[in-house]
PDB file of C-alpha atoms in Angstrom:
ATOM      1  CA  UNK N   1       0.105  -0.019  -0.108  1.00 80.00           C
ATOM      2  CA  UNK N   2       1.544   3.192  -1.808  1.00 90.00           C
ATOM      3  CA  UNK N   3       1.868   5.828   1.732  1.00 92.00           C
ATOM      4  CA  UNK N   4       2.141   9.264   1.876  1.00 94.00           C
ATOM      5  CA  UNK N   5       4.708  10.932   3.756  1.00 94.00           C
ATOM      6  CA  UNK N   6       2.466  13.964   4.878  1.00 93.00           C
ATOM      7  CA  UNK N   7       0.088  13.481   7.011  1.00 94.00           C
ATOM      8  CA  UNK N   8      -1.040  13.864  10.399  1.00 96.00           C
ATOM      9  CA  UNK N   9      -2.369  12.492  13.546  1.00 96.00           C
ATOM     10  CA  UNK N  10      -3.122  12.975  17.114  1.00 96.00           C
ATOM     11  CA  UNK N  11      -4.188  10.878  20.122  1.00 96.00           C
ATOM     12  CA  UNK N  12      -5.041  11.913  23.682  1.00 96.00           C
ATOM     13  CA  UNK N  13      -5.297   9.311  26.789  1.00 94.00           C
ATOM     14  CA  UNK N  14      -5.225   9.259  30.779  1.00 92.00           C
ATOM     15  CA  UNK N  15      -3.300   6.955  32.099  1.00 90.00           C
ATOM     16  CA  UNK N  16      -1.762   7.201  35.976  1.00 85.00           C
ATOM     17  CA  UNK N  17      -3.864  10.164  36.891  1.00 85.00           C
ATOM     18  CA  UNK N  18      -1.560  11.704  34.241  1.00 87.00           C
ATOM     19  CA  UNK N  19      -4.003  14.355  30.931  1.00 92.00           C
ATOM     20  CA  UNK N  20      -0.675  12.388  28.168  1.00 94.00           C
ATOM     21  CA  UNK N  21      -1.814  14.090  24.918  1.00 96.00           C
ATOM     22  CA  UNK N  22       0.898  13.084  21.355  1.00 97.00           C
ATOM     23  CA  UNK N  23       0.322  14.761  18.260  1.00 97.00           C
ATOM     24  CA  UNK N  24       2.191  13.690  14.890  1.00 97.00           C
ATOM     25  CA  UNK N  25       2.954  15.087  11.789  1.00 96.00           C
ATOM     26  CA  UNK N  26       5.445  15.487   8.958  1.00 96.00           C
ATOM     27  CA  UNK N  27       6.370  17.077   5.281  1.00 94.00           C
ATOM     28  CA  UNK N  28       9.286  15.166   2.527  1.00 93.00           C
ATOM     29  CA  UNK N  29      12.108  14.374   3.611  1.00 92.00           C
ATOM     30  CA  UNK N  30      14.475  12.096   2.068  1.00 88.00           C
ATOM     31  CA  UNK N  31      14.970  10.094   4.582  1.00 91.00           C
ATOM     32  CA  UNK N  32      14.248   9.903   8.016  1.00 94.00           C
ATOM     33  CA  UNK N  33      14.556  12.781  10.592  1.00 95.00           C
ATOM     34  CA  UNK N  34      11.907  13.191  13.477  1.00 96.00           C
ATOM     35  CA  UNK N  35      11.949  15.474  16.434  1.00 96.00           C
ATOM     36  CA  UNK N  36       9.837  14.940  19.688  1.00 96.00           C
ATOM     37  CA  UNK N  37       9.363  17.965  21.899  1.00 95.00           C
ATOM     38  CA  UNK N  38       8.054  17.260  25.328  1.00 93.00           C
ATOM     39  CA  UNK N  39       8.004  18.667  28.480  1.00 90.00           C
ATOM     40  CA  UNK N  40      11.227  18.390  30.333  1.00 88.00           C
ATOM     41  CA  UNK N  41      10.715  16.160  33.158  1.00 84.00           C
ATOM     42  CA  UNK N  42       9.817  13.801  30.907  1.00 90.00           C
ATOM     43  CA  UNK N  43      13.127  14.439  28.385  1.00 92.00           C
ATOM     44  CA  UNK N  44      14.162  10.579  29.333  1.00 92.00           C
ATOM     45  CA  UNK N  45      11.271   9.138  27.164  1.00 94.00           C
ATOM     46  CA  UNK N  46      12.682  10.627  23.937  1.00 95.00           C
ATOM     47  CA  UNK N  47      14.760   7.419  22.925  1.00 94.00           C
ATOM     48  CA  UNK N  48      11.340   5.061  23.323  1.00 94.00           C
ATOM     49  CA  UNK N  49       9.710   7.019  21.372  1.00 96.00           C
ATOM     50  CA  UNK N  50      12.065   7.824  18.592  1.00 95.00           C
ATOM     51  CA  UNK N  51      12.432   3.963  18.583  1.00 94.00           C
ATOM     52  CA  UNK N  52       8.337   4.040  17.787  1.00 94.00           C
ATOM     53  CA  UNK N  53       8.779   6.369  15.527  1.00 96.00           C
ATOM     54  CA  UNK N  54      11.233   3.855  13.474  1.00 94.00           C
ATOM     55  CA  UNK N  55       9.415   1.221  14.062  1.00 93.00           C
ATOM     56  CA  UNK N  56       6.064   3.194  11.909  1.00 92.00           C
ATOM     57  CA  UNK N  57       7.734   5.816   9.384  1.00 94.00           C
ATOM     58  CA  UNK N  58      10.702   4.680   6.888  1.00 92.00           C
ATOM     59  CA  UNK N  59      11.520   8.522   5.723  1.00 92.00           C
ATOM     60  CA  UNK N  60       9.944  11.977   6.264  1.00 93.00           C
ATOM     61  CA  UNK N  61      10.665  14.799   8.537  1.00 96.00           C
ATOM     62  CA  UNK N  62       9.013  13.734  10.916  1.00 97.00           C
ATOM     63  CA  UNK N  63       8.211  15.842  14.557  1.00 97.00           C
ATOM     64  CA  UNK N  64       6.280  14.617  17.268  1.00 97.00           C
ATOM     65  CA  UNK N  65       4.573  17.291  19.849  1.00 97.00           C
ATOM     66  CA  UNK N  66       4.381  16.061  23.752  1.00 96.00           C
ATOM     67  CA  UNK N  67       1.689  17.636  26.519  1.00 94.00           C
ATOM     68  CA  UNK N  68       1.585  16.038  29.644  1.00 91.00           C
ATOM     69  CA  UNK N  69      -0.621  17.059  33.141  1.00 88.00           C
ATOM     70  CA  UNK N  70       0.472  15.955  35.836  1.00 78.00           C
ATOM     71  CA  UNK N  71      -1.203  17.622  38.716  1.00 75.00           C
ATOM     72  CA  UNK N  72      -3.944  14.920  39.573  1.00 59.00           C
ATOM     73  CA  UNK N  73      -1.046  12.064  39.125  1.00 55.00           C
ATOM     74  CA  UNK N  74       1.158  14.205  41.883  1.00 57.00           C
ATOM     75  CA  UNK N  75       1.878  12.428  45.103  1.00 60.00           C
ATOM     76  CA  UNK N  76       3.303  14.823  48.398  1.00 60.00           C
ATOM     77  CA  UNK N  77       5.481  13.435  50.633  1.00 66.00           C
ATOM     78  CA  UNK N  78       6.518  15.074  53.894  1.00 70.00           C
ATOM     79  CA  UNK N  79      10.501  14.343  54.634  1.00 74.00           C
ATOM     80  CA  UNK N  80      11.770  14.776  58.366  1.00 79.00           C
ATOM     81  CA  UNK N  81      15.794  16.789  58.400  1.00 81.00           C
ATOM     82  CA  UNK N  82      16.527  14.529  61.678  1.00 83.00           C
ATOM     83  CA  UNK N  83      20.037  16.091  61.336  1.00 84.00           C
ATOM     84  CA  UNK N  84      18.962  19.385  62.098  1.00 80.00           C
ATOM     85  CA  UNK N  85      15.806  18.265  64.548  1.00 78.00           C
ATOM     86  CA  UNK N  86      18.313  16.286  66.063  1.00 81.00           C
ATOM     87  CA  UNK N  87      20.140  19.798  66.864  1.00 83.00           C
ATOM     88  CA  UNK N  88      16.951  21.973  67.107  1.00 77.00           C
ATOM     89  CA  UNK N  89      16.268  19.168  70.285  1.00 75.00           C
ATOM     90  CA  UNK N  90      19.134  19.215  71.322  1.00 79.00           C
ATOM     91  CA  UNK N  91      18.210  22.882  72.256  1.00 77.00           C
ATOM     92  CA  UNK N  92      15.443  22.255  73.386  1.00 72.00           C
ATOM     93  CA  UNK N  93      16.716  20.361  76.412  1.00 74.00           C
ATOM     94  CA  UNK N  94      19.132  22.445  77.197  1.00 75.00           C
ATOM     95  CA  UNK N  95      16.085  25.304  77.277  1.00 68.00           C
ATOM     96  CA  UNK N  96      14.412  22.708  79.387  1.00 70.00           C
ATOM     97  CA  UNK N  97      17.404  22.851  81.906  1.00 71.00           C
ATOM     98  CA  UNK N  98      17.317  26.414  82.343  1.00 71.00           C
ATOM     99  CA  UNK N  99      13.021  26.957  82.290  1.00 60.00           C
ATOM    100  CA  UNK N 100      13.467  23.885  85.513  1.00 64.00           C
ATOM    101  CA  UNK N 101      10.743  22.545  83.164  1.00 55.00           C
ATOM    102  CA  UNK N 102       8.169  24.683  83.870  1.00 59.00           C
ATOM    103  CA  UNK N 103       7.439  25.782  80.061  1.00 54.00           C
ATOM    104  CA  UNK N 104       8.429  22.431  78.074  1.00 51.00           C
ATOM    105  CA  UNK N 105       6.148  20.501  80.357  1.00 55.00           C
ATOM    106  CA  UNK N 106       3.341  21.502  79.419  1.00 50.00           C
ATOM    107  CA  UNK N 107       4.513  21.457  76.116  1.00 55.00           C
ATOM    108  CA  UNK N 108       5.144  18.685  72.768  1.00 59.00           C
ATOM    109  CA  UNK N 109       8.760  18.260  71.865  1.00 61.00           C
ATOM    110  CA  UNK N 110       6.973  17.321  68.094  1.00 67.00           C
ATOM    111  CA  UNK N 111       4.725  20.386  67.871  1.00 69.00           C
ATOM    112  CA  UNK N 112       7.708  22.903  68.419  1.00 68.00           C
ATOM    113  CA  UNK N 113      10.027  20.831  66.364  1.00 68.00           C
ATOM    114  CA  UNK N 114       7.165  20.700  63.471  1.00 71.00           C
ATOM    115  CA  UNK N 115       7.047  24.511  63.670  1.00 73.00           C
ATOM    116  CA  UNK N 116      10.423  25.084  63.175  1.00 74.00           C
ATOM    117  CA  UNK N 117      11.656  25.969  59.144  1.00 80.00           C
ATOM    118  CA  UNK N 118      13.256  23.395  57.181  1.00 77.00           C
ATOM    119  CA  UNK N 119      12.526  20.530  59.227  1.00 70.00           C
ATOM    120  CA  UNK N 120       9.825  19.114  57.864  1.00 70.00           C
ATOM    121  CA  UNK N 121       9.488  19.823  54.520  1.00 73.00           C
ATOM    122  CA  UNK N 122       6.864  18.537  51.735  1.00 64.00           C
ATOM    123  CA  UNK N 123       8.570  17.171  48.312  1.00 64.00           C
ATOM    124  CA  UNK N 124       6.375  15.291  44.973  1.00 63.00           C
ATOM    125  CA  UNK N 125       7.109  11.315  45.531  1.00 54.00           C
ATOM    126  CA  UNK N 126       9.528   9.968  42.292  1.00 66.00           C
ATOM    127  CA  UNK N 127       7.852   9.206  39.806  1.00 68.00           C
ATOM    128  CA  UNK N 128       8.159   5.236  37.934  1.00 74.00           C
ATOM    129  CA  UNK N 129      10.576   6.580  35.201  1.00 82.00           C
ATOM    130  CA  UNK N 130       9.452   2.807  33.040  1.00 86.00           C
ATOM    131  CA  UNK N 131       5.941   3.519  34.190  1.00 88.00           C
ATOM    132  CA  UNK N 132       5.323   6.669  32.533  1.00 89.00           C
ATOM    133  CA  UNK N 133       7.177   5.972  29.336  1.00 91.00           C
ATOM    134  CA  UNK N 134       5.838   3.049  28.699  1.00 93.00           C
ATOM    135  CA  UNK N 135       1.994   5.743  28.743  1.00 93.00           C
ATOM    136  CA  UNK N 136       3.749   7.809  26.757  1.00 95.00           C
ATOM    137  CA  UNK N 137       4.269   4.973  24.290  1.00 95.00           C
ATOM    138  CA  UNK N 138       0.710   4.200  24.422  1.00 95.00           C
ATOM    139  CA  UNK N 139      -0.370   6.930  23.414  1.00 96.00           C
ATOM    140  CA  UNK N 140       2.091   7.411  21.103  1.00 97.00           C
ATOM    141  CA  UNK N 141       0.693   4.294  19.257  1.00 96.00           C
ATOM    142  CA  UNK N 142      -2.377   5.580  18.736  1.00 96.00           C
ATOM    143  CA  UNK N 143      -1.419   8.883  17.387  1.00 97.00           C
ATOM    144  CA  UNK N 144       1.008   6.980  14.708  1.00 96.00           C
ATOM    145  CA  UNK N 145      -2.128   4.924  13.915  1.00 95.00           C
ATOM    146  CA  UNK N 146      -4.107   8.034  12.741  1.00 96.00           C
ATOM    147  CA  UNK N 147      -1.204   9.432  11.294  1.00 96.00           C
ATOM    148  CA  UNK N 148      -0.392   6.021   8.833  1.00 94.00           C
ATOM    149  CA  UNK N 149      -4.212   5.903   8.496  1.00 94.00           C
ATOM    150  CA  UNK N 150      -4.092   9.637   6.734  1.00 95.00           C
ATOM    151  CA  UNK N 151      -0.980   8.706   4.849  1.00 95.00           C
ATOM    152  CA  UNK N 152      -2.351   5.959   3.891  1.00 93.00           C
ATOM    153  CA  UNK N 153      -5.333   7.238   2.712  1.00 94.00           C
ATOM    154  CA  UNK N 154      -3.100  10.472   0.649  1.00 94.00           C
ATOM    155  CA  UNK N 155      -1.098   7.193  -1.180  1.00 93.00           C
ATOM    156  CA  UNK N 156      -3.773   5.285  -2.632  1.00 93.00           C
ATOM    157  CA  UNK N 157      -4.942   8.602  -3.846  1.00 94.00           C
ATOM    158  CA  UNK N 158      -1.352   8.723  -4.955  1.00 94.00           C
ATOM    159  CA  UNK N 159      -1.396   5.520  -6.648  1.00 93.00           C
ATOM    160  CA  UNK N 160      -4.280   5.940  -8.128  1.00 94.00           C
ATOM    161  CA  UNK N 161      -3.523   9.832 -10.243  1.00 95.00           C
ATOM    162  CA  UNK N 162       0.394   7.599 -11.150  1.00 95.00           C
ATOM    163  CA  UNK N 163      -1.469   4.288 -12.050  1.00 94.00           C
ATOM    164  CA  UNK N 164      -3.827   6.593 -14.750  1.00 95.00           C
ATOM    165  CA  UNK N 165      -0.405   8.191 -15.961  1.00 95.00           C
ATOM    166  CA  UNK N 166       1.146   4.983 -16.453  1.00 95.00           C
ATOM    167  CA  UNK N 167      -1.275   3.995 -18.960  1.00 95.00           C
ATOM    168  CA  UNK N 168      -0.563   7.371 -20.873  1.00 95.00           C
ATOM    169  CA  UNK N 169       2.686   6.455 -20.837  1.00 94.00           C
ATOM    170  CA  UNK N 170       1.824   2.908 -22.305  1.00 93.00           C
ATOM    171  CA  UNK N 171      -0.052   4.564 -25.025  1.00 93.00           C
ATOM    172  CA  UNK N 172       2.037   6.779 -25.849  1.00 93.00           C
ATOM    173  CA  UNK N 173       4.835   4.029 -26.307  1.00 90.00           C
ATOM    174  CA  UNK N 174       2.875   1.878 -28.644  1.00 90.00           C
ATOM    175  CA  UNK N 175       2.214   4.770 -30.779  1.00 88.00           C
ATOM    176  CA  UNK N 176       5.357   5.258 -31.074  1.00 84.00           C
ATOM    177  CA  UNK N 177       5.950   2.118 -31.946  1.00 82.00           C
ATOM    178  CA  UNK N 178       3.503   1.828 -34.253  1.00 81.00           C
ATOM    179  CA  UNK N 179       4.755   5.420 -35.688  1.00 79.00           C
ATOM    180  CA  UNK N 180       8.624   4.753 -36.013  1.00 73.00           C
ATOM    181  CA  UNK N 181       8.406   2.199 -39.055  1.00 69.00           C
ATOM    182  CA  UNK N 182       5.870   4.635 -41.056  1.00 68.00           C
ATOM    183  CA  UNK N 183       9.005   7.035 -40.686  1.00 65.00           C
ATOM    184  CA  UNK N 184      11.086   4.348 -42.127  1.00 58.00           C
ATOM    185  CA  UNK N 185       9.362   4.049 -45.427  1.00 63.00           C
ATOM    186  CA  UNK N 186       8.380   7.343 -46.164  1.00 60.00           C
ATOM    187  CA  UNK N 187      11.858   7.889 -45.840  1.00 55.00           C
ATOM    188  CA  UNK N 188      13.195   5.792 -48.590  1.00 60.00           C
ATOM    189  CA  UNK N 189      10.041   7.581 -50.514  1.00 58.00           C
ATOM    190  CA  UNK N 190      11.403  10.335 -50.086  1.00 62.00           C
ATOM    191  CA  UNK N 191      15.121   9.455 -50.976  1.00 56.00           C
ATOM    192  CA  UNK N 192      13.952   7.564 -54.358  1.00 57.00           C
ATOM    193  CA  UNK N 193      11.517  10.748 -54.979  1.00 59.00           C
ATOM    194  CA  UNK N 194      14.946  12.610 -55.081  1.00 61.00           C
ATOM    195  CA  UNK N 195      17.445  10.464 -56.409  1.00 57.00           C
ATOM    196  CA  UNK N 196      14.996  10.090 -59.641  1.00 56.00           C
ATOM    197  CA  UNK N 197      14.675  14.290 -60.228  1.00 56.00           C
ATOM    198  CA  UNK N 198      18.127  14.106 -59.946  1.00 55.00           C
ATOM    199  CA  UNK N 199      19.277  11.314 -61.849  1.00 55.00           C
ATOM    200  CA  UNK N 200      16.307  10.950 -64.426  1.00 61.00           C
ATOM    201  CA  UNK N 201      16.107   9.165 -66.923  1.00 51.00           C
ATOM    202  CA  UNK N 202      19.159   6.688 -65.226  1.00 56.00           C
ATOM    203  CA  UNK N 203      18.914   3.556 -64.043  1.00 61.00           C
ATOM    204  CA  UNK N 204      17.994   4.370 -60.013  1.00 58.00           C
ATOM    205  CA  UNK N 205      20.460   1.822 -58.330  1.00 61.00           C
ATOM    206  CA  UNK N 206      17.392   0.282 -55.878  1.00 65.00           C
ATOM    207  CA  UNK N 207      20.245  -1.675 -53.928  1.00 67.00           C
ATOM    208  CA  UNK N 208      21.675   1.800 -52.812  1.00 62.00           C
ATOM    209  CA  UNK N 209      18.519   3.142 -51.695  1.00 58.00           C
ATOM    210  CA  UNK N 210      17.918  -0.114 -49.758  1.00 62.00           C
ATOM    211  CA  UNK N 211      21.355   0.244 -48.339  1.00 65.00           C
ATOM    212  CA  UNK N 212      20.341   4.269 -46.636  1.00 60.00           C
ATOM    213  CA  UNK N 213      16.919   3.357 -45.828  1.00 54.00           C
ATOM    214  CA  UNK N 214      18.870   0.384 -43.150  1.00 55.00           C
ATOM    215  CA  UNK N 215      21.214   2.253 -42.994  1.00 56.00           C
ATOM    216  CA  UNK N 216      18.733   5.087 -41.698  1.00 54.00           C
ATOM    217  CA  UNK N 217      16.561   2.114 -39.625  1.00 53.00           C
ATOM    218  CA  UNK N 218      19.110   1.814 -37.493  1.00 52.00           C
ATOM    219  CA  UNK N 219      18.958   5.039 -36.657  1.00 59.00           C
ATOM    220  CA  UNK N 220      16.312   5.977 -35.810  1.00 53.00           C
ATOM    221  CA  UNK N 221      15.547   1.984 -34.180  1.00 65.00           C
ATOM    222  CA  UNK N 222      13.723   2.486 -30.798  1.00 74.00           C
ATOM    223  CA  UNK N 223      13.087  -1.150 -30.413  1.00 74.00           C
ATOM    224  CA  UNK N 224      14.979  -0.917 -27.147  1.00 77.00           C
ATOM    225  CA  UNK N 225      14.246   1.907 -25.618  1.00 82.00           C
ATOM    226  CA  UNK N 226      10.556   1.106 -25.852  1.00 84.00           C
ATOM    227  CA  UNK N 227      10.755  -2.655 -24.696  1.00 88.00           C
ATOM    228  CA  UNK N 228      12.746  -1.403 -21.193  1.00 90.00           C
ATOM    229  CA  UNK N 229      10.654   1.980 -20.855  1.00 90.00           C
ATOM    230  CA  UNK N 230       7.303  -0.808 -20.774  1.00 91.00           C
ATOM    231  CA  UNK N 231       9.202  -2.881 -18.491  1.00 93.00           C
ATOM    232  CA  UNK N 232       9.974   0.180 -16.445  1.00 94.00           C
ATOM    233  CA  UNK N 233       6.192   0.878 -16.441  1.00 93.00           C
ATOM    234  CA  UNK N 234       5.456  -2.477 -15.666  1.00 93.00           C
ATOM    235  CA  UNK N 235       7.861  -2.246 -12.772  1.00 94.00           C
ATOM    236  CA  UNK N 236       6.387   0.956 -11.328  1.00 94.00           C
ATOM    237  CA  UNK N 237       2.991  -0.233 -11.534  1.00 92.00           C
ATOM    238  CA  UNK N 238       4.197  -3.625  -8.981  1.00 92.00           C
ATOM    239  CA  UNK N 239       5.838  -1.183  -6.382  1.00 92.00           C
ATOM    240  CA  UNK N 240       1.913   0.542  -6.228  1.00 91.00           C
ATOM    241  CA  UNK N 241       0.520  -2.976  -4.868  1.00 89.00           C
ATOM    242  CA  UNK N 242       3.161  -3.344  -2.423  1.00 86.00           C
ATOM    243  CA  UNK N 243       3.284  -2.876   1.567  1.00 83.00           C
ATOM    244  CA  UNK N 244       6.781  -1.967   1.935  1.00 86.00           C
ATOM    245  CA  UNK N 245       8.347   1.248   0.923  1.00 87.00           C
ATOM    246  CA  UNK N 246       9.454   2.268  -2.596  1.00 89.00           C
ATOM    247  CA  UNK N 247       9.802   5.814  -2.775  1.00 90.00           C
ATOM    248  CA  UNK N 248      12.978   5.899  -2.953  1.00 90.00           C
ATOM    249  CA  UNK N 249      12.823   3.031  -5.648  1.00 92.00           C
ATOM    250  CA  UNK N 250       9.981   4.442  -7.650  1.00 93.00           C
ATOM    251  CA  UNK N 251      12.120   7.919  -7.558  1.00 92.00           C
ATOM    252  CA  UNK N 252      15.080   6.359  -9.726  1.00 92.00           C
ATOM    253  CA  UNK N 253      13.278   4.162 -11.896  1.00 93.00           C
ATOM    254  CA  UNK N 254      10.861   7.321 -13.472  1.00 94.00           C
ATOM    255  CA  UNK N 255      14.841   9.077 -14.436  1.00 93.00           C
ATOM    256  CA  UNK N 256      15.035   5.447 -16.133  1.00 93.00           C
ATOM    257  CA  UNK N 257      11.950   6.295 -17.896  1.00 93.00           C
ATOM    258  CA  UNK N 258      12.587   9.995 -18.383  1.00 92.00           C
ATOM    259  CA  UNK N 259      16.201   8.707 -19.945  1.00 90.00           C
ATOM    260  CA  UNK N 260      14.516   6.717 -22.619  1.00 90.00           C
ATOM    261  CA  UNK N 261      11.871   9.204 -23.523  1.00 90.00           C
ATOM    262  CA  UNK N 262      15.299  11.455 -24.060  1.00 88.00           C
ATOM    263  CA  UNK N 263      16.868   9.152 -25.855  1.00 85.00           C
ATOM    264  CA  UNK N 264      13.426   7.888 -28.267  1.00 83.00           C
ATOM    265  CA  UNK N 265      12.752  11.991 -29.109  1.00 81.00           C
ATOM    266  CA  UNK N 266      16.367  11.999 -29.519  1.00 77.00           C
ATOM    267  CA  UNK N 267      16.660   9.481 -31.853  1.00 76.00           C
ATOM    268  CA  UNK N 268      13.099  10.514 -34.223  1.00 76.00           C
ATOM    269  CA  UNK N 269      13.003  13.149 -36.399  1.00 74.00           C
ATOM    270  CA  UNK N 270       9.037  12.543 -37.169  1.00 76.00           C
ATOM    271  CA  UNK N 271       6.535  15.444 -35.689  1.00 81.00           C
ATOM    272  CA  UNK N 272       3.997  12.950 -35.432  1.00 83.00           C
ATOM    273  CA  UNK N 273       6.141  11.038 -32.444  1.00 82.00           C
ATOM    274  CA  UNK N 274       8.316  14.195 -31.319  1.00 85.00           C
ATOM    275  CA  UNK N 275       4.665  15.599 -30.545  1.00 90.00           C
ATOM    276  CA  UNK N 276       4.073  11.708 -28.842  1.00 90.00           C
ATOM    277  CA  UNK N 277       6.856  12.382 -26.699  1.00 89.00           C
ATOM    278  CA  UNK N 278       7.002  15.376 -25.362  1.00 92.00           C
ATOM    279  CA  UNK N 279       3.265  14.514 -24.266  1.00 94.00           C
ATOM    280  CA  UNK N 280       5.542  11.397 -23.252  1.00 92.00           C
ATOM    281  CA  UNK N 281       7.599  13.476 -20.643  1.00 92.00           C
ATOM    282  CA  UNK N 282       5.022  15.540 -19.374  1.00 94.00           C
ATOM    283  CA  UNK N 283       3.196  12.579 -17.509  1.00 95.00           C
ATOM    284  CA  UNK N 284       6.830  11.621 -16.223  1.00 94.00           C
ATOM    285  CA  UNK N 285       7.650  14.733 -14.968  1.00 94.00           C
ATOM    286  CA  UNK N 286       4.139  14.488 -13.455  1.00 95.00           C
ATOM    287  CA  UNK N 287       4.695  11.589 -12.213  1.00 95.00           C
ATOM    288  CA  UNK N 288       8.401  12.246 -11.221  1.00 93.00           C
ATOM    289  CA  UNK N 289       6.266  15.145  -8.698  1.00 93.00           C
ATOM    290  CA  UNK N 290       3.984  12.602  -7.001  1.00 93.00           C
ATOM    291  CA  UNK N 291       6.889  10.148  -5.962  1.00 93.00           C
ATOM    292  CA  UNK N 292       8.161  12.656  -4.346  1.00 91.00           C
ATOM    293  CA  UNK N 293       5.081  12.176  -1.726  1.00 92.00           C
ATOM    294  CA  UNK N 294       5.981   9.041  -1.172  1.00 92.00           C
ATOM    295  CA  UNK N 295       7.525   7.114   1.383  1.00 91.00           C
TER     296      UNK N 295
END
């Protein structure tokens, strides 16, 4: 199935109390170039994201955007600064001795210590990075599925357009093949007429005319070019049915088709063939432009 290199996919899901949104978009590029943008706190997941993208996409300029709202997943933990608490506790004991216990007997050491700055601090609990990375990749997979669906839809249109143009190329090739022998016959008739005009009553050497006609026929023969051209077209049609990325191969083959078209045009001096070759090359150029969009 042909896939376009241009596409967009989006997925949003709540996992482990986190709202995760992933967007994937791409444009044409000769090779795979993946850029991942996600919150700094989750930068650890970048390699895993790129690995998933590489499995799903073979080439294109791909941008992956990840946004995460982890408000619901934040867990707060109260941490005791034990060394600081022990220092304050020792100071409180000395105060107890000074005060003879009149005040401190009525107060709780724990309550007093809790009021002191920096003895108790509130921090966020550490996240399970492996679990978070798995959640991000799960949402990414859904975004990639949507993205690939869009690319497949666009690829189907590209395949239909290219397939129609390949049929036109085959039709034009057939016209060239039909017309080519006619040009040899017309050349032979023109050559005979000229010799008759120049030599008038002198007997015309028929073998000389045949020799000249054979040389001309060999010079303008396009059989090899049309056979190769048809072979390239057949291969291109098979590629349109392939399940593997074929953009680069198609790009190479369309260059070969263009080369054969140029050779046919340079060999033939016939107006009708020249007109067909121009039309053929126009179709080749349109296919070449479309192939630039294929993965």
